[in-house]
XYZ file of C-alpha atoms in Angstrom:
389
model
C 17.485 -9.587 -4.887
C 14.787 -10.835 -2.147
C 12.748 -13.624 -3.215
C 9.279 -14.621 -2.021
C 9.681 -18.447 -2.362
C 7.568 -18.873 -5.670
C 10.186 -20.758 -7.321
C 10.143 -24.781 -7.330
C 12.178 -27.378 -5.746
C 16.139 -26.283 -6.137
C 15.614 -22.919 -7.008
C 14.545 -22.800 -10.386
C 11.751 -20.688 -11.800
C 8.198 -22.390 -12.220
C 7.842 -22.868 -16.450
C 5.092 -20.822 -18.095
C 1.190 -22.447 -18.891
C 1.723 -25.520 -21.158
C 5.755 -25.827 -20.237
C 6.504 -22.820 -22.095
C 8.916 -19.548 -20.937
C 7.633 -17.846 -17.777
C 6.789 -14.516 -18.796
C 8.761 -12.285 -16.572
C 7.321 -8.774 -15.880
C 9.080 -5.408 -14.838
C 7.529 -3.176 -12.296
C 9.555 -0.626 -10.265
C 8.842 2.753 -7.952
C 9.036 4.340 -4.799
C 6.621 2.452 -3.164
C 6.270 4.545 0.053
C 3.414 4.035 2.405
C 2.686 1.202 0.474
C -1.483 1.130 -0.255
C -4.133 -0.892 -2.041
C -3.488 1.658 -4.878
C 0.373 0.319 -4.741
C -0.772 -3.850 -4.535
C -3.606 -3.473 -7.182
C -1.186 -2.108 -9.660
C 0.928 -5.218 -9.016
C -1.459 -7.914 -9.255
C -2.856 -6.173 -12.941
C 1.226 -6.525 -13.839
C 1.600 -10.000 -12.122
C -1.723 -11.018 -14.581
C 0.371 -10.033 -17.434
C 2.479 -13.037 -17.123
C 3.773 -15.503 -14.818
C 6.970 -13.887 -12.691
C 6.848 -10.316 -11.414
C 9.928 -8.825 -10.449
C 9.853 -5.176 -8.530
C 12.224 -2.623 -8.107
C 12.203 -0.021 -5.388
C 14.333 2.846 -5.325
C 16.628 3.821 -3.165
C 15.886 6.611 -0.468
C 18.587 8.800 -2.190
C 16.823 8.710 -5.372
C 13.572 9.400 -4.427
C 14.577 12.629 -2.646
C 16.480 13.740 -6.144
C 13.741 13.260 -8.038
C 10.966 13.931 -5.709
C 11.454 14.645 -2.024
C 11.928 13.243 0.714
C 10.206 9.917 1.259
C 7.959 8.731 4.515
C 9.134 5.448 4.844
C 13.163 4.635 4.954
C 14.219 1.962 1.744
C 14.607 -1.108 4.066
C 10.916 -0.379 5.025
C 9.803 0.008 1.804
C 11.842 -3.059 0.512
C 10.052 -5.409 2.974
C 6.217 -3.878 2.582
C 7.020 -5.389 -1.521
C 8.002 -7.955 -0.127
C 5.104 -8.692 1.692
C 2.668 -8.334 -1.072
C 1.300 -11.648 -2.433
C 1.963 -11.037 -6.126
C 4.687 -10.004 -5.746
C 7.756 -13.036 -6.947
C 10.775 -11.081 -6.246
C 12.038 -7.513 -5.221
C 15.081 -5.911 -6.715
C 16.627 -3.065 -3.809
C 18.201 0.316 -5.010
C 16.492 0.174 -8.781
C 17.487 2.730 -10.853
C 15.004 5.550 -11.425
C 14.863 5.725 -15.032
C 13.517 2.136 -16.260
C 16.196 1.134 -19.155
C 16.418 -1.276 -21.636
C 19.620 -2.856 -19.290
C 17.560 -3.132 -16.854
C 15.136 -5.560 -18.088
C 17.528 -7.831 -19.972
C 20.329 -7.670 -16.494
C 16.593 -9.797 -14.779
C 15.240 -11.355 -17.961
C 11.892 -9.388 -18.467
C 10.405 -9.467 -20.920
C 8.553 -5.772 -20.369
C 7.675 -3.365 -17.901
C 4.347 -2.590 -16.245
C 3.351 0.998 -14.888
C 0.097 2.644 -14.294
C -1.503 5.130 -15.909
C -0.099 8.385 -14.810
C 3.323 10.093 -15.343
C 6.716 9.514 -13.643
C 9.093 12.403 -14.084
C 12.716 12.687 -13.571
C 14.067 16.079 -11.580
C 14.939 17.335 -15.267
C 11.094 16.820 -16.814
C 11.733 13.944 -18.336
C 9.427 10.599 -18.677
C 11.191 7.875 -16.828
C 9.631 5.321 -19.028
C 10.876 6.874 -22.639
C 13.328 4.240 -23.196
C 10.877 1.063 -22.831
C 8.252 2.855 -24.211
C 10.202 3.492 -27.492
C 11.327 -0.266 -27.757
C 7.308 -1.063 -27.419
C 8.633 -2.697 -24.126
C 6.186 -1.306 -22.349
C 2.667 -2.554 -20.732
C 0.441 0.106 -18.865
C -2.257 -0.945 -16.054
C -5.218 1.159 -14.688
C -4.257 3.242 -11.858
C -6.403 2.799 -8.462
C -8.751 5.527 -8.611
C -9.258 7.455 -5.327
C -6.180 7.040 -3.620
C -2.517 7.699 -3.459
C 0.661 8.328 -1.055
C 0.070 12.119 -1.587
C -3.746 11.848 -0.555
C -2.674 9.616 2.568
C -0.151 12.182 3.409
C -2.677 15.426 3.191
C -5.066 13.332 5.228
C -2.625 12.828 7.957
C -1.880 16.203 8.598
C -4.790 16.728 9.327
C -4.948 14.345 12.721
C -6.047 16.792 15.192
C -7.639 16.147 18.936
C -11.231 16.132 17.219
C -12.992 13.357 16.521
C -14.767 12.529 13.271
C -17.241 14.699 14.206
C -18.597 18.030 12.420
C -16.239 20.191 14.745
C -14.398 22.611 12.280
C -10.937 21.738 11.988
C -8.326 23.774 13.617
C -7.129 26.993 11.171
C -3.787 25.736 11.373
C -4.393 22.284 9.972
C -6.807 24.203 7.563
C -3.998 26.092 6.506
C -1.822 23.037 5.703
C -5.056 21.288 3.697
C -4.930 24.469 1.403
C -1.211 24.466 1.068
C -1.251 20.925 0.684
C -3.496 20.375 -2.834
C -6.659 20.153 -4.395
C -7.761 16.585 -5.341
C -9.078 16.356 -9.161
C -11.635 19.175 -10.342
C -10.298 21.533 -7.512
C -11.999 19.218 -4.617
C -10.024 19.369 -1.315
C -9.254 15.724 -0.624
C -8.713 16.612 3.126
C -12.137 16.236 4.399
C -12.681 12.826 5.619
C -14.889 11.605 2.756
C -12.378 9.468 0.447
C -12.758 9.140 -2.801
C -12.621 5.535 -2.815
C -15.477 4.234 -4.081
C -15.426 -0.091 -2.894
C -17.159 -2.677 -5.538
C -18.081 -6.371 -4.561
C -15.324 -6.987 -7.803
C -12.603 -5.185 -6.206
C -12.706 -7.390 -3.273
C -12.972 -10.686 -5.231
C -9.872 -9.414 -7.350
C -7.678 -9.075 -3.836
C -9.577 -12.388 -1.927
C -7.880 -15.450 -1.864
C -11.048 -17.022 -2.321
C -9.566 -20.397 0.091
C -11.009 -22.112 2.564
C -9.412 -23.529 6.079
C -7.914 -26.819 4.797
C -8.578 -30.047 6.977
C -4.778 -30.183 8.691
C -4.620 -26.302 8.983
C -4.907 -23.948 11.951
C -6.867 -21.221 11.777
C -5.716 -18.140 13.564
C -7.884 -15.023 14.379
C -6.020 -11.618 14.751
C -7.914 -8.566 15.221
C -7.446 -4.304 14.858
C -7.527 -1.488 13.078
C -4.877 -2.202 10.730
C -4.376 1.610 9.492
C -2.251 2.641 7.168
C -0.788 -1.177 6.730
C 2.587 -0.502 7.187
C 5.882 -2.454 7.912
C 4.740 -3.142 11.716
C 1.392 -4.752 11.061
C 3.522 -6.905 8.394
C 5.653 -8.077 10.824
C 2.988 -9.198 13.079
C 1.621 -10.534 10.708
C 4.624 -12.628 9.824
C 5.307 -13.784 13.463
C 1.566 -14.988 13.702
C 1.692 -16.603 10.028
C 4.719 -18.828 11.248
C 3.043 -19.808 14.693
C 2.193 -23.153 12.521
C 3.236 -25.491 10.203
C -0.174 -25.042 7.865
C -1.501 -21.574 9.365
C -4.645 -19.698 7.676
C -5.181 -16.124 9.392
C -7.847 -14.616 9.398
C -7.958 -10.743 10.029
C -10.953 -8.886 11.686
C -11.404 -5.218 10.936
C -13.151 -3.458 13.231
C -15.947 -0.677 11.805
C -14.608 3.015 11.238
C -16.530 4.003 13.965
C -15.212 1.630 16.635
C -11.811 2.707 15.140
C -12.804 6.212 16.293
C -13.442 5.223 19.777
C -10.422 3.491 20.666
C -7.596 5.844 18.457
C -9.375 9.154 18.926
C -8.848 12.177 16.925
C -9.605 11.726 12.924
C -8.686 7.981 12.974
C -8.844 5.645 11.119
C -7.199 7.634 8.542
C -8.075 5.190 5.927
C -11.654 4.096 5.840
C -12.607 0.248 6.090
C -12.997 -0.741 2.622
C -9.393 0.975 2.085
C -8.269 -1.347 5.139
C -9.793 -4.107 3.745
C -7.905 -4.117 0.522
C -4.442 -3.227 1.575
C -4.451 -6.520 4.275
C -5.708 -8.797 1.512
C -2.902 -8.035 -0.176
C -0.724 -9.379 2.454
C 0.730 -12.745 1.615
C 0.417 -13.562 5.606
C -3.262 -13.118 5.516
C -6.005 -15.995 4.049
C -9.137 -14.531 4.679
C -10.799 -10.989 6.281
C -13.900 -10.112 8.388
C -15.050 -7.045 7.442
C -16.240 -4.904 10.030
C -15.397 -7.370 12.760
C -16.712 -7.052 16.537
C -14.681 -5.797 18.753
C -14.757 -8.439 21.299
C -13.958 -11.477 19.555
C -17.054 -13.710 20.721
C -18.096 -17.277 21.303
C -19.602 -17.061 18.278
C -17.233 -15.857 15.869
C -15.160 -18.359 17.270
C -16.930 -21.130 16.343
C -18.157 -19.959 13.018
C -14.708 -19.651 11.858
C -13.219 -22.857 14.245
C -10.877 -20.848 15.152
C -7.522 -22.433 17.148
C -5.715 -19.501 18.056
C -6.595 -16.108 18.351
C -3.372 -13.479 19.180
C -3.003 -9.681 19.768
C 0.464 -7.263 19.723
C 2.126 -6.007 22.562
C 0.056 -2.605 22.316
C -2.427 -1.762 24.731
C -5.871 -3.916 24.771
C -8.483 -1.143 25.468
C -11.792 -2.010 27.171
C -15.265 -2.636 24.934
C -17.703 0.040 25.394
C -19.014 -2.079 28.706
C -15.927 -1.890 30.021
C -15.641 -5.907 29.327
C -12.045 -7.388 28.405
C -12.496 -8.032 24.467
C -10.683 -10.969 25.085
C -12.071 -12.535 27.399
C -14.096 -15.186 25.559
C -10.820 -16.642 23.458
C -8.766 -16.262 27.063
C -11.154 -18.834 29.192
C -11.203 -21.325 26.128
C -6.915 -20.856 26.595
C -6.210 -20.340 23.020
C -5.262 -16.436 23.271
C -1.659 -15.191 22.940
C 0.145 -12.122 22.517
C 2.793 -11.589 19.961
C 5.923 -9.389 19.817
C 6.692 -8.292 16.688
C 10.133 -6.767 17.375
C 8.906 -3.926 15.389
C 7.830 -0.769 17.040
C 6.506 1.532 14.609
C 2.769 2.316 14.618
C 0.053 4.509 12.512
C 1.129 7.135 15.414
C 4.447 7.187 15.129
C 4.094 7.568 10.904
C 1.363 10.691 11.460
C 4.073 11.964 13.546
C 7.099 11.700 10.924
C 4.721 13.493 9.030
C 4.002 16.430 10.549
C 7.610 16.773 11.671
C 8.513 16.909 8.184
C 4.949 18.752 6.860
C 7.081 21.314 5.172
C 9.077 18.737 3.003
C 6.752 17.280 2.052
C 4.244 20.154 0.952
C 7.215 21.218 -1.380
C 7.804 17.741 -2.552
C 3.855 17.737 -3.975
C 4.144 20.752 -5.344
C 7.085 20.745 -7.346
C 5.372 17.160 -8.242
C 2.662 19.329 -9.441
C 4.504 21.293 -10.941
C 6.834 19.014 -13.564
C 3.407 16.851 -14.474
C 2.005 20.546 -15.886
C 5.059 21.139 -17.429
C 5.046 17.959 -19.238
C 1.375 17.664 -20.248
C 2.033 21.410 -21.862
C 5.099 20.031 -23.697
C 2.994 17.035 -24.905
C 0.253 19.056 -26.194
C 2.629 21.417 -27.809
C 4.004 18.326 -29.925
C 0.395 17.521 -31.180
C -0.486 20.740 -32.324
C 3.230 21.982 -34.159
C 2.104 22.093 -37.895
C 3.168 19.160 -40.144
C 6.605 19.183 -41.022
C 8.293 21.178 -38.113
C 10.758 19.225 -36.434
C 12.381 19.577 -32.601
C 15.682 19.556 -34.668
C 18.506 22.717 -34.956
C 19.087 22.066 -38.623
C-alpha cells in the first residue's frame, strides 16, 4: 500500500469531524492515461468521507477483462498517487470489488461513477457491494474518457490544426475506432468538454503564496499529464522546504506552433484540470505567455522559475523565452529521470492501434449486451423468475 502522507504524527489516521471514525472510502480501476475525468471522480468519492483509499489493477487484469492497457501498472500506480485526493493507493486490486475487499482496508463503501464496469464474462463488477447497499455512485465527467483520448491520438498526423482533410488512413482508423454519443465522431478536434467557472473552483486549491514560501514558476504544454510531467513536477515541488508552484499553460494555439501536427491533443481547459489535480501544483495560469516576462514575474514574486531537459524552442521573434528569468539568475533546469513524453505515448499508440480498436469494441460490445439483459429483467411479466425450478 503507497501512502500520500495524510496521516498525523506516528502514523495514525487523522479522526473524523468532531473526533469521530474517519469515514474510509473505496474507489478502484484501471486508471490508464490518467485524466481530469479520472481525478474528478476521486475528489466527488474523497467528499464522501474523510480517507480515500484506491485500487488499481494490475496490467494482467486489465488485458483479461479489457485489453491491453496504454500505460504499464507501475505508471499507473504513481499517476494515483500523484492526485491530491487521493490518501492512499492499493497496487494489483482485484477486478471484481468484493465485500473482502473493503473490510481487508476498513471501508466503509465503495465509490464508482456512473457508467458500467464489466467483467470478460458480462458481468457487473460492482454486484457484490451493490447488493450489501455498500455502494456510493458519483457523476461521471462528461466529455471525456481514456477511449476518447486514445481515438484522438491516432489521429496525430503531419497537419496542423488547420482545415486540411485528414489523411484517409487516419480517417479510416476514426471510423473503425467509434462514434461518440448520438453517432458523433469524437475524432475531430472539437472536444466535447464543455469548461464552467465551477469546475475550476472544484479542482483550485484556492491558496495563496504564504509569507516563508517560495514560489516557483514552471511552464509548458502539459499534454496528456502523464507520469513524466509528474515527476517533474515532483523534483521541482521538493526544490524547497515550503515550495508553492505555479504552472503556466500556454494557449492551444501556441501549443500548435511549437509541437506541430494536431497537438495539443487535449485542449486547455482539459490541461487545466488534469494539473490542478496534481498534489505538486498550488496554483495555474491559464493560457500563460510563452516567454515568461518581467511582468509575470513580479505579479506572481516569483523566486524560481525551472524548465525540463527537453528542448527550449524560440518565441515567434526568435527571442530566448527565458531570457528575462535567466538575467535576474533565478532560472534552472530540472532532470526528471523520467523520459517518457506526449510523443512517445501517441507513439505506443499507434504501434498498438489494432489492440486497442478491438479492446473498444468488444468494450462496446459487453455494455450492449448488458443494458439488453437489464431491460429484459424490467419487462419479464410478474411472477417469472431467472430460476430452473
Amino acid at each position: 500500500m503507497i501512502r500520500n502522507g495524510h496521516e498525523t504524527a506516528g502514523g495514525a489516521e487523522r479522526p473524523g469531524p468532531g473526533g469521530r471514525r474517519p469515514v474510509r472510502v473505496w474507489c478502484d480501476g484501471c486508471y490508464d492515461m490518467v485524466h481530469y475525468g479520472h481525478s474528478n471522480q476521486l475528489r466527488q468519492a474523497r467528499a464522501m468521507g474523510d480517507h480515500l483509499i484506491v485500487g488499481v489493477h494490475t496490467d494482467e487484469e486489465i488485458s483479461k477483462h479489457k485489453g491491453p492497457p496504454v500505460f504499464t501498472q507501475e505508471e499507473r500506480y504513481r499517476m494515483v498517487q500523484a492526485i491530491k485526493w487521493v490518501d492512499e493507493v492499493v497496487p494489483a486490486a482485484p477486478y471484481v470489488t468484493t465485500l473482502e475487499t473493503l473490510d481487508k482496508y476498513g471501508c466503509d463503501f465503495c465509490v464508482h461513477g456512473n457508467d458500467i464496469t464489466l467483467t470478460v464474462d458480462g458481468r457487473d463488477t460492482y454486484e457484490e457491494v451493490k447488493q450489501a447497499g455498500r455502494y456510493r455512485e458519483c457523476k461521471r465527467t462528461q466529455g471525456v474518457s481514456t477511449t476518447d483520448l486514445v481515438g484522438r491520438m491516432l489521429l496525430v498526423t503531419k497537419a496542423h490544426h488547420s482545415s486540411q482533410e485528414m489523411p484517409s488512413e487516419y480517417r479510416e482508423y476514426a471510423d473503425s475506432f467509434g462514434k461518440g454519443p448520438g453517432g458523433r465522431n469524437p475524432w475531430t478536434g472539437v472536444s466535447q468538454f464543455l469548461q464552467t467557472s465551477q469546475k475550476i473552483i472544484q479542482f483550485a486549491s484556492g491558496k495563496e503564496p504564504q509569507p516563508g514560501e517560495t514560489v516557483v514558476y514552471v511552464a509548458g504544454a502539459f499534454d496528456l499529464f502523464h507520469i513524466g510531467h509528474v515527476d517533474f513536477l515532483e523534483k521541482v515541488h521538493g526544490l524547497a522546504e515550503r515550495p508553492y508552484v505555479i504552472a503556466g499553460l500556454h494557449f492551444d494555439q501556441e501549443v500548435n506552433r511549437y509541437k506541430g501536427k494536431n497537438y495539443p491533443i487535449m485542449n486547455l481547459h482539459e490541461r487545466t484540470l488534469s494539473v490542478l489535480a496534481c498534489r505538486y501544483v498550488s496554483e495555474v495560469v491559464i493560457g500563460a505567455p510563452y516567454s515568461v516576462t518581467a511582468e509575470l514575474l513580479d505579479h506572481f514574486k516569483v523566486d524560481l522559475v525551472c524548465h525540463g531537459k527537453t528542448e527550449i524552442v524560440a518565441d515567434r521573434d526568435g527571442s530566448d523565452p527565458y531570457e528575462e528569468p535567466k538575467r535576474r539568475g533565478i532560472f534552472c533546469q530540472i532532470s526528471s529521470g523520467n523520459d517518457l513524453t506526449t510523443d512517445l505515448i501517441v507513439q505506443r499508440i499507434i504501434k498498438n492501434r489494432l489492440e486497442y480498436e478491438a479492446r473498444n469494441q468488444k468494450k462496446e460490445a459487453k455494455e450492449l449486451a448488458f443494458l439488453e439483459a437489464m431491460r429484459q429483467q424490467e419487462v419479464r411479466p410478474e411472477g417469472e423468475s431467472d430460476c430452473d425450478f
